[in-house]
Tab-separated table of N, CA, C and O in Angstrom:
chain	number	residue	atom	x	y	z
Y	1	MET	N	29.470	-12.061	-6.297
Y	1	MET	CA	28.634	-12.345	-5.095
Y	1	MET	C	27.705	-11.810	-4.971
Y	1	MET	O	27.600	-10.705	-5.399
Y	2	GLU	N	26.748	-12.431	-4.462
Y	2	GLU	CA	26.015	-11.546	-4.154
Y	2	GLU	C	25.805	-10.151	-3.251
Y	2	GLU	O	26.839	-10.572	-1.892
Y	3	GLY	N	25.300	-10.133	-3.349
Y	3	GLY	CA	25.281	-8.335	-2.820
Y	3	GLY	C	25.788	-7.327	-3.351
Y	3	GLY	O	26.154	-6.488	-2.905
Y	4	ASP	N	26.454	-8.166	-4.537
Y	4	ASP	CA	27.509	-6.390	-4.967
Y	4	ASP	C	26.198	-5.396	-5.792
Y	4	ASP	O	25.244	-5.744	-6.028
Y	5	VAL	N	26.305	-4.331	-6.102
Y	5	VAL	CA	26.131	-3.064	-6.444
Y	5	VAL	C	26.736	-3.012	-7.905
Y	5	VAL	O	28.098	-2.742	-7.776
Y	6	ASN	N	26.146	-3.252	-8.918
Y	6	ASN	CA	26.462	-3.120	-10.133
Y	6	ASN	C	25.766	-2.232	-10.926
Y	6	ASN	O	24.683	-2.113	-10.449
Y	7	ILE	N	26.137	-2.079	-12.284
Y	7	ILE	CA	24.928	-0.863	-13.397
Y	7	ILE	C	24.560	-2.267	-13.074
Y	7	ILE	O	22.877	-1.322	-13.001
Y	8	GLN	N	23.929	-3.455	-13.018
Y	8	GLN	CA	22.843	-4.495	-13.473
Y	8	GLN	C	21.287	-3.803	-12.206
Y	8	GLN	O	20.226	-3.531	-12.336
Y	9	SER	N	22.203	-3.371	-11.085
Y	9	SER	CA	21.443	-3.853	-9.831
Y	9	SER	C	20.669	-2.231	-9.568
Y	9	SER	O	19.807	-1.875	-9.449
Y	10	ILE	N	21.295	-1.530	-10.221
Y	10	ILE	CA	21.363	-0.018	-10.087
Y	10	ILE	C	20.007	0.339	-11.281
Y	10	ILE	O	19.070	0.739	-10.863
Y	11	ILE	N	20.132	-0.553	-12.379
Y	11	ILE	CA	18.854	-0.206	-13.678
Y	11	ILE	C	17.902	-1.299	-12.754
Y	11	ILE	O	16.906	0.104	-13.325
Y	12	GLN	N	17.601	-1.983	-12.489
Y	12	GLN	CA	16.772	-3.027	-11.709
Y	12	GLN	C	16.268	-1.882	-10.776
Y	12	GLN	O	14.722	-1.059	-10.442
Y	13	VAL	N	16.838	-1.488	-9.537
Y	13	VAL	CA	16.337	0.074	-8.734
Y	13	VAL	C	14.935	1.176	-9.299
Y	13	VAL	O	14.642	0.934	-9.193
Y	14	MET	N	15.690	1.660	-10.072
Y	14	MET	CA	15.972	2.898	-10.636
Y	14	MET	C	14.040	2.162	-11.907
Y	14	MET	O	13.095	2.993	-11.759
Y	15	ILE	N	13.967	1.041	-12.036
Y	15	ILE	CA	12.778	0.796	-12.742
Y	15	ILE	C	11.676	0.169	-12.019
Y	15	ILE	O	10.728	0.737	-12.345
Y	16	VAL	N	12.089	-0.364	-10.659
Y	16	VAL	CA	11.408	-0.267	-9.662
Y	16	VAL	C	10.768	0.953	-9.161
Y	16	VAL	O	9.387	1.282	-8.906
Y	17	VAL	N	11.855	2.005	-8.889
Y	17	VAL	CA	11.262	3.131	-8.445
Y	17	VAL	C	10.296	3.785	-9.107
Y	17	VAL	O	9.429	4.510	-8.988
Y	18	ILE	N	10.771	3.302	-10.823
Y	18	ILE	CA	9.961	4.032	-11.105
Y	18	ILE	C	8.371	3.955	-11.848
Y	18	ILE	O	7.650	4.513	-11.992
Y	19	LEU	N	8.983	2.527	-11.990
Y	19	LEU	CA	7.440	2.152	-12.485
Y	19	LEU	C	6.396	1.600	-11.128
Y	19	LEU	O	5.478	2.141	-10.928
Y	20	GLY	N	7.271	1.459	-9.891
Y	20	GLY	CA	6.821	1.292	-8.442
Y	20	GLY	C	5.787	2.347	-7.774
Y	20	GLY	O	4.910	1.902	-7.109
Y	21	THR	N	6.581	3.410	-7.942
Y	21	THR	CA	6.157	4.293	-6.874
Y	21	THR	C	6.203	5.503	-8.249
Y	21	THR	O	4.567	6.341	-8.034
Y	22	SER	N	6.292	6.446	-8.902
Y	22	SER	CA	5.885	7.550	-9.330
Y	22	SER	C	4.763	6.822	-10.236
Y	22	SER	O	4.252	8.313	-10.210
Y	23	ILE	N	4.873	6.252	-11.302
Y	23	ILE	CA	3.955	6.323	-12.594
Y	23	ILE	C	2.320	5.786	-11.075
Y	23	ILE	O	1.017	6.348	-11.624
Y	24	ALA	N	2.726	4.941	-10.279
Y	24	ALA	CA	1.334	4.793	-9.017
Y	24	ALA	C	0.953	5.823	-8.991
Y	24	ALA	O	0.093	6.186	-8.802
Y	25	TYR	N	2.124	7.016	-7.769
Y	25	TYR	CA	1.067	8.221	-7.633
Y	25	TYR	C	0.814	8.668	-8.534
Y	25	TYR	O	0.222	10.107	-8.076
Y	26	LEU	N	1.494	8.928	-10.072
Y	26	LEU	CA	0.790	9.970	-10.759
Y	26	LEU	C	-0.991	8.666	-11.426
Y	26	LEU	O	-1.395	9.834	-11.110
Y	27	ILE	N	-1.023	8.072	-11.325
Y	27	ILE	CA	-1.783	7.707	-11.174
Y	27	ILE	C	-3.364	8.205	-9.835
Y	27	ILE	O	-4.179	8.283	-10.769
Y	28	TYR	N	-2.409	8.301	-9.390
Y	28	TYR	CA	-3.463	8.110	-8.375
Y	28	TYR	C	-4.031	9.802	-8.152
Y	28	TYR	O	-4.983	10.222	-7.713
Y	29	ILE	N	-3.113	10.400	-8.582
Y	29	ILE	CA	-2.645	12.158	-8.256
Y	29	ILE	C	-3.752	12.046	-9.639
Y	29	ILE	O	-4.763	13.696	-9.323
Y	30	ALA	N	-3.899	12.013	-10.561
Y	30	ALA	CA	-5.356	11.372	-11.896
Y	30	ALA	C	-6.673	11.471	-11.333
Y	30	ALA	O	-7.204	11.723	-11.651
Y	31	SER	N	-6.510	9.476	-10.434
Y	31	SER	CA	-7.745	9.559	-10.132
Y	31	SER	C	-8.630	10.709	-9.427
Y	31	SER	O	-9.748	10.467	-8.684
Y	32	LEU	N	-8.178	12.030	-8.098
Y	32	LEU	CA	-8.785	12.966	-7.683
Y	32	LEU	C	-9.300	13.742	-8.184
Y	32	LEU	O	-10.405	14.420	-7.678
Y	33	ASN	N	-9.330	13.750	-10.376
Y	33	ASN	CA	-9.738	14.299	-10.303
Y	33	ASN	C	-11.439	13.468	-11.119
Y	33	ASN	O	-13.106	14.274	-11.020
Y	34	TYR	N	-11.302	12.122	-10.595
Y	34	TYR	CA	-12.837	11.431	-10.754
Y	34	TYR	C	-13.174	11.197	-9.200
Y	34	TYR	O	-14.848	10.594	-9.463
Y	35	ILE	N	-12.955	11.282	-8.485
Y	35	ILE	CA	-13.655	11.073	-6.843
Y	35	ILE	C	-13.271	11.669	-5.982
Y	35	ILE	O	-12.373	12.355	-5.677
Y	36	SER	N	-13.275	11.652	-5.023
Y	36	SER	CA	-13.574	12.803	-3.721
Y	36	SER	C	-12.593	12.546	-2.845
Y	36	SER	O	-11.875	11.441	-2.520
Y	37	SER	N	-11.712	13.443	-2.096
Y	37	SER	CA	-10.347	13.629	-2.045
Y	37	SER	C	-11.343	12.653	-0.212
Y	37	SER	O	-9.975	11.847	0.223
Y	38	SER	N	-11.678	12.434	0.455
Y	38	SER	CA	-12.175	11.759	1.781
Y	38	SER	C	-12.121	10.288	0.998
Y	38	SER	O	-12.238	9.639	1.613
Y	39	LEU	N	-12.849	10.424	0.393
Y	39	LEU	CA	-12.911	8.551	-0.492
Y	39	LEU	C	-11.533	8.670	-0.362
Y	39	LEU	O	-10.769	7.359	-0.710
Y	40	ALA	N	-10.401	9.134	-1.627
Y	40	ALA	CA	-8.944	8.368	-1.686
Y	40	ALA	C	-8.441	8.237	-1.008
Y	40	ALA	O	-7.214	7.606	-0.833
Y	41	GLY	N	-8.582	9.372	0.684
Y	41	GLY	CA	-8.206	8.856	1.730
Y	41	GLY	C	-8.701	7.286	2.346
Y	41	GLY	O	-7.772	6.814	2.493
Y	42	ILE	N	-9.836	7.291	2.695
Y	42	ILE	CA	-10.190	5.898	2.786
Y	42	ILE	C	-9.497	5.061	2.237
Y	42	ILE	O	-9.366	3.995	2.020
Y	43	LEU	N	-9.283	5.131	0.967
Y	43	LEU	CA	-9.181	3.905	-0.320
Y	43	LEU	C	-7.432	3.909	0.440
Y	43	LEU	O	-7.229	2.818	-0.055
Y	44	THR	N	-6.936	4.711	0.714
Y	44	THR	CA	-5.408	4.835	0.996
Y	44	THR	C	-5.364	4.771	2.096
Y	44	THR	O	-3.815	3.477	1.897
Y	45	ALA	N	-5.798	4.118	3.156
Y	45	ALA	CA	-6.046	3.927	4.649
Y	45	ALA	C	-6.182	2.596	3.900
Y	45	ALA	O	-5.436	0.924	4.936
Y	46	PHE	N	-6.903	1.551	2.608
Y	46	PHE	CA	-6.364	0.164	2.901
Y	46	PHE	C	-5.048	-0.359	2.103
Y	46	PHE	O	-4.733	-1.696	2.170
Y	47	GLU	N	-4.807	0.142	1.854
Y	47	GLU	CA	-3.109	0.497	1.567
Y	47	GLU	C	-2.214	-1.280	2.197
Y	47	GLU	O	-2.241	-2.325	1.713
Y	48	PRO	N	-2.539	-0.055	3.429
Y	48	PRO	CA	-0.776	-1.539	4.694
Y	48	PRO	C	-1.900	-2.406	4.394
Y	48	PRO	O	-1.333	-3.896	4.923
Y	49	VAL	N	-3.695	-2.418	4.298
Y	49	VAL	CA	-4.066	-3.950	4.913
Y	49	VAL	C	-4.328	-4.374	3.329
Y	49	VAL	O	-3.911	-6.334	3.550
Y	50	LEU	N	-4.668	-4.063	2.727
Y	50	LEU	CA	-4.166	-4.663	1.458
Y	50	LEU	C	-2.331	-5.625	1.105
Y	50	LEU	O	-2.641	-6.520	0.761
Y	51	ALA	N	-1.968	-4.745	1.053
Y	51	ALA	CA	-0.103	-5.450	1.281
Y	51	ALA	C	-0.496	-6.343	1.854
Y	51	ALA	O	0.384	-8.011	1.860
Y	52	ALA	N	-0.907	-6.177	3.848
Y	52	ALA	CA	-0.309	-7.525	4.648
Y	52	ALA	C	-1.153	-9.177	3.628
Y	52	ALA	O	-0.776	-9.836	3.996
Y	53	ILE	N	-3.075	-8.376	3.509
Y	53	ILE	CA	-3.161	-9.858	2.551
Y	53	ILE	C	-2.869	-9.863	1.819
Y	53	ILE	O	-2.695	-11.582	1.934
Y	54	LEU	N	-1.990	-9.974	0.363
Y	54	LEU	CA	-1.211	-10.269	0.375
Y	54	LEU	C	0.646	-10.721	0.306
Y	54	LEU	O	0.341	-11.498	-0.316
Y	55	SER	N	1.229	-10.645	1.322
Y	55	SER	CA	2.201	-11.011	1.538
Y	55	SER	C	1.341	-12.754	1.742
Y	55	SER	O	2.231	-13.315	1.957
Y	56	VAL	N	0.186	-12.678	2.794
Y	56	VAL	CA	0.107	-13.524	2.950
Y	56	VAL	C	-0.490	-14.529	2.260
Y	56	VAL	O	0.231	-16.131	2.196
Y	57	ALA	N	-1.002	-14.486	1.423
Y	57	ALA	CA	-2.018	-14.840	-0.039
Y	57	ALA	C	-0.382	-15.222	-0.660
Y	57	ALA	O	-0.600	-16.316	-1.397
Y	58	ILE	N	0.737	-14.610	-1.163
Y	58	ILE	CA	1.204	-14.873	-2.510
Y	58	ILE	C	2.753	-15.495	-0.709
Y	58	ILE	O	3.493	-16.484	-2.238
Y	59	PHE	N	2.990	-14.371	-0.410
Y	59	PHE	CA	4.056	-15.491	0.612
Y	59	PHE	C	4.137	-16.472	1.335
Y	59	PHE	O	4.960	-17.134	1.845
Y	60	GLY	N	2.811	-16.387	1.655
Y	60	GLY	CA	2.682	-17.541	2.912
Y	60	GLY	C	3.393	-16.744	4.261
Y	60	GLY	O	3.553	-17.662	5.692
Y	61	LEU	N	3.072	-15.465	5.030
Y	61	LEU	CA	3.576	-15.161	6.002
Y	61	LEU	C	2.825	-15.227	6.820
Y	61	LEU	O	1.418	-15.298	6.592
Y	62	LYS	N	3.289	-15.552	8.053
Y	62	LYS	CA	1.971	-15.199	9.265
Y	62	LYS	C	1.681	-14.223	10.360
Y	62	LYS	O	2.954	-13.230	10.055
Y	63	PHE	N	0.946	-13.503	10.488
Y	63	PHE	CA	0.967	-12.404	11.022
Y	63	PHE	C	0.901	-12.759	12.629
Y	63	PHE	O	0.602	-13.652	13.420
Y	64	SER	N	0.997	-11.550	13.271
Y	64	SER	CA	1.697	-11.657	14.240
Y	64	SER	C	0.870	-11.117	14.882
Y	64	SER	O	-0.011	-10.790	14.561
Y	65	PHE	N	0.406	-11.374	16.642
Y	65	PHE	CA	-0.967	-10.670	17.394
Y	65	PHE	C	-0.644	-9.042	17.639
Y	65	PHE	O	-0.979	-8.539	17.182
Y	66	ILE	N	1.187	-8.544	17.524
Y	66	ILE	CA	0.422	-7.180	17.557
Y	66	ILE	C	0.392	-6.465	15.763
Y	66	ILE	O	-0.423	-5.325	15.239
Y	67	GLU	N	0.911	-7.198	15.180
Y	67	GLU	CA	0.517	-7.169	13.755
Y	67	GLU	C	-1.643	-7.215	12.735
Y	67	GLU	O	-2.036	-7.003	13.017
Y	68	ILE	N	-2.060	-7.966	14.027
Y	68	ILE	CA	-3.753	-8.468	13.681
Y	68	ILE	C	-4.308	-7.044	14.774
Y	68	ILE	O	-5.201	-6.652	14.508
Y	69	VAL	N	-3.314	-6.603	15.739
Y	69	VAL	CA	-4.407	-5.617	16.447
Y	69	VAL	C	-4.247	-4.320	15.230
Y	69	VAL	O	-4.956	-3.518	15.259
Y	70	GLY	N	-2.379	-4.166	14.871
Y	70	GLY	CA	-2.269	-2.956	14.232
Y	70	GLY	C	-3.958	-2.736	13.069
Y	70	GLY	O	-4.083	-2.530	12.487
Y	71	PHE	N	-3.822	-3.886	12.227
Y	71	PHE	CA	-4.954	-4.339	11.227
Y	71	PHE	C	-6.597	-4.537	11.213
Y	71	PHE	O	-6.865	-3.459	11.088
Y	72	LEU	N	-6.753	-4.955	12.922
Y	72	LEU	CA	-8.183	-4.616	13.256
Y	72	LEU	C	-7.801	-2.682	13.550
Y	72	LEU	O	-9.187	-2.730	13.159
Y	73	LEU	N	-7.251	-1.838	14.047
Y	73	LEU	CA	-7.325	-0.227	14.003
Y	73	LEU	C	-7.453	0.112	13.139
Y	73	LEU	O	-8.332	1.519	12.703
Y	74	VAL	N	-6.687	0.244	12.244
Y	74	VAL	CA	-6.664	-0.041	10.904
Y	74	VAL	C	-8.189	0.016	9.901
Y	74	VAL	O	-9.048	1.522	9.584
Y	75	PHE	N	-9.047	-1.608	10.504
Y	75	PHE	CA	-9.950	-1.332	9.769
Y	75	PHE	C	-11.547	-0.642	11.120
Y	75	PHE	O	-11.750	-0.228	9.742
Y	76	VAL	N	-10.812	-0.828	11.823
Y	76	VAL	CA	-12.068	0.086	13.000
Y	76	VAL	C	-12.035	2.011	12.581
Y	76	VAL	O	-12.583	2.783	12.608
Y	77	SER	N	-10.284	2.574	12.525
Y	77	SER	CA	-10.157	4.007	11.815
Y	77	SER	C	-10.898	4.056	10.423
Y	77	SER	O	-11.678	4.967	10.550
Y	78	ILE	N	-10.873	3.272	9.547
Y	78	ILE	CA	-11.446	3.059	8.156
Y	78	ILE	C	-13.082	3.130	8.214
Y	78	ILE	O	-13.967	4.337	7.797
Y	79	PHE	N	-13.630	2.167	9.470
Y	79	PHE	CA	-15.218	2.187	9.685
Y	79	PHE	C	-15.618	4.356	10.284
Y	79	PHE	O	-16.600	4.219	9.855
Y	80	ILE	N	-14.734	3.954	11.226
Y	80	ILE	CA	-15.187	5.359	12.190
Y	80	ILE	C	-15.181	6.602	10.851
Y	80	ILE	O	-16.242	7.837	11.168
Y	81	LEU	N	-14.767	6.845	10.228
Y	81	LEU	CA	-14.632	7.661	8.733
Y	81	LEU	C	-14.989	7.503	7.596
Y	81	LEU	O	-15.707	8.261	7.707
Y	82	GLU	N	-15.723	6.625	7.723
Y	82	GLU	CA	-16.542	6.060	6.710
Y	82	GLU	C	-17.776	6.753	6.762
Y	82	GLU	O	-18.583	7.306	6.358
Y	83	LYS	N	-18.486	6.916	8.623
Y	83	LYS	CA	-19.378	6.812	8.886
Y	83	LYS	C	-19.280	8.278	9.041
Y	83	LYS	O	-20.803	9.029	8.864
Y	84	ARG	N	-18.723	9.154	8.820
Y	84	ARG	CA	-18.326	10.968	9.017
Y	84	ARG	C	-18.575	11.195	7.887
Y	84	ARG	O	-19.108	12.398	7.589
Y	85	LEU	N	-18.459	10.671	6.760
Y	85	LEU	CA	-18.473	11.125	5.743
Y	85	LEU	C	-20.225	10.545	5.502
Y	85	LEU	O	-20.964	11.256	4.760
């Protein structure tokens, strides 16, 4: 039955958590040795923008008006942060 929780689904979730979150976070922390923390903060601000772009490119999702406004606000904030550095 679809939606059942079994040992295979638990293992799959654990793999996603370990590979998709933990390892990525450790790589991010290690990268701070090579870039400034302000640059790391700016790059982190691009994450939701990149996720949105990839969701359109890969899954064919469409942006709503409020998502476009949010997208623009992120870009404006990144631009402001960049000018302060």
